[in-house]
Coordinates of N, CA and C in Angstrom, one line a residue:
M1 N 7.2 3.4 31.9 CA 6.0 2.9 31.2 C 6.0 3.4 29.8
V2 N 5.5 2.6 28.9 CA 5.4 2.9 27.5 C 4.3 3.9 27.3
E3 N 4.5 4.9 26.5 CA 3.4 5.9 26.2 C 2.9 5.5 24.8
V4 N 1.6 5.3 24.7 CA 1.0 4.9 23.4 C 0.2 6.1 22.9
S5 N 0.4 6.6 21.7 CA -0.3 7.7 21.2 C -1.1 7.3 19.9
P6 N -2.3 7.9 19.7 CA -3.1 7.6 18.5 C -2.5 8.2 17.3
F7 N -2.8 7.7 16.1 CA -2.3 8.3 14.9 C -3.5 8.3 13.9
K8 N -3.4 9.2 12.9 CA -4.4 9.2 11.9 C -4.2 8.1 10.8
G9 N -5.2 7.4 10.5 CA -5.1 6.4 9.5 C -5.2 7.0 8.1
I10 N -4.8 6.2 7.1 CA -4.9 6.7 5.7 C -6.2 6.2 5.1
V11 N -6.9 7.2 4.5 CA -8.2 6.9 3.9 C -8.1 7.3 2.4
Y12 N -8.3 6.3 1.5 CA -8.2 6.6 0.1 C -9.5 7.1 -0.5
N13 N -9.5 8.0 -1.4 CA -10.7 8.5 -2.0 C -10.9 7.6 -3.3
K14 N -11.8 6.7 -3.2 CA -12.0 5.7 -4.3 C -12.4 6.4 -5.6
E15 N -13.1 7.5 -5.5 CA -13.4 8.2 -6.8 C -12.2 8.7 -7.5
K16 N -11.1 9.0 -6.8 CA -9.9 9.5 -7.4 C -9.0 8.4 -7.9
I17 N -8.9 7.3 -7.1 CA -7.9 6.3 -7.4 C -8.4 5.1 -8.1
G18 N -9.7 4.9 -8.2 CA -10.3 3.8 -8.8 C -10.2 2.6 -7.9
K19 N -9.5 1.5 -8.4 CA -9.3 0.3 -7.6 C -8.3 0.4 -6.6
L20 N -8.5 0.0 -5.4 CA -7.6 0.1 -4.2 C -6.3 -0.7 -4.5
D21 N -6.4 -1.8 -5.2 CA -5.1 -2.6 -5.5 C -4.2 -1.9 -6.4
E22 N -4.6 -0.8 -7.0 CA -3.7 0.0 -7.9 C -2.7 0.9 -7.1
V23 N -3.1 1.2 -5.8 CA -2.2 2.1 -5.0 C -1.7 1.4 -3.8
T24 N -1.9 0.1 -3.6 CA -1.4 -0.6 -2.5 C -0.6 -1.8 -2.9
S25 N 0.1 -2.4 -2.1 CA 0.9 -3.6 -2.4 C 0.8 -4.7 -1.3
P26 N 1.1 -5.9 -1.6 CA 1.1 -6.9 -0.6 C 2.2 -6.7 0.4
P27 N 2.2 -7.4 1.5 CA 3.3 -7.3 2.5 C 4.6 -7.5 1.9
Y28 N 5.7 -6.8 2.3 CA 7.0 -6.9 1.7 C 7.6 -8.3 1.7
D29 N 7.3 -9.1 2.7 CA 7.9 -10.3 2.9 C 7.3 -11.5 2.0
I30 N 6.3 -11.2 1.2 CA 5.8 -12.2 0.3 C 6.0 -11.8 -1.1
I31 N 6.6 -10.7 -1.4 CA 6.8 -10.2 -2.8 C 8.0 -10.9 -3.4
S32 N 7.8 -11.6 -4.5 CA 8.9 -12.3 -5.2 C 9.6 -11.2 -6.1
S33 N 10.7 -11.6 -6.7 CA 11.4 -10.6 -7.6 C 10.5 -10.4 -8.9
D34 N 9.8 -11.4 -9.3 CA 8.9 -11.2 -10.5 C 7.8 -10.3 -10.1
M35 N 7.2 -10.5 -9.0 CA 6.1 -9.6 -8.5 C 6.6 -8.2 -8.3
Q36 N 7.8 -8.0 -7.8 CA 8.4 -6.7 -7.5 C 8.5 -5.9 -8.9
T37 N 9.0 -6.6 -9.9 CA 9.1 -6.0 -11.2 C 7.7 -5.6 -11.7
E38 N 6.7 -6.4 -11.5 CA 5.3 -6.1 -12.0 C 4.8 -4.9 -11.2
L39 N 5.0 -4.9 -9.9 CA 4.5 -3.8 -9.0 C 5.2 -2.5 -9.4
Y40 N 6.5 -2.5 -9.7 CA 7.2 -1.3 -10.2 C 6.6 -0.7 -11.4
G41 N 6.0 -1.5 -12.3 CA 5.4 -1.0 -13.5 C 4.0 -0.5 -13.3
K42 N 3.4 -0.6 -12.2 CA 2.1 -0.1 -11.9 C 2.1 1.3 -11.5
N43 N 0.9 1.9 -11.2 CA 0.7 3.2 -10.7 C 1.6 3.5 -9.5
P44 N 2.4 4.6 -9.5 CA 3.3 4.9 -8.4 C 2.4 5.4 -7.3

């Protein structure tokens, strides 16, 4: 039988990061090469 274990989620501190879209990205399978270049230039 498969054993399922809980895990801690990631919670961002909006006071430190500002906008959430500056530290996250879209799903990998919808990122075009132009979008990838744009994302690489953003906040790591």
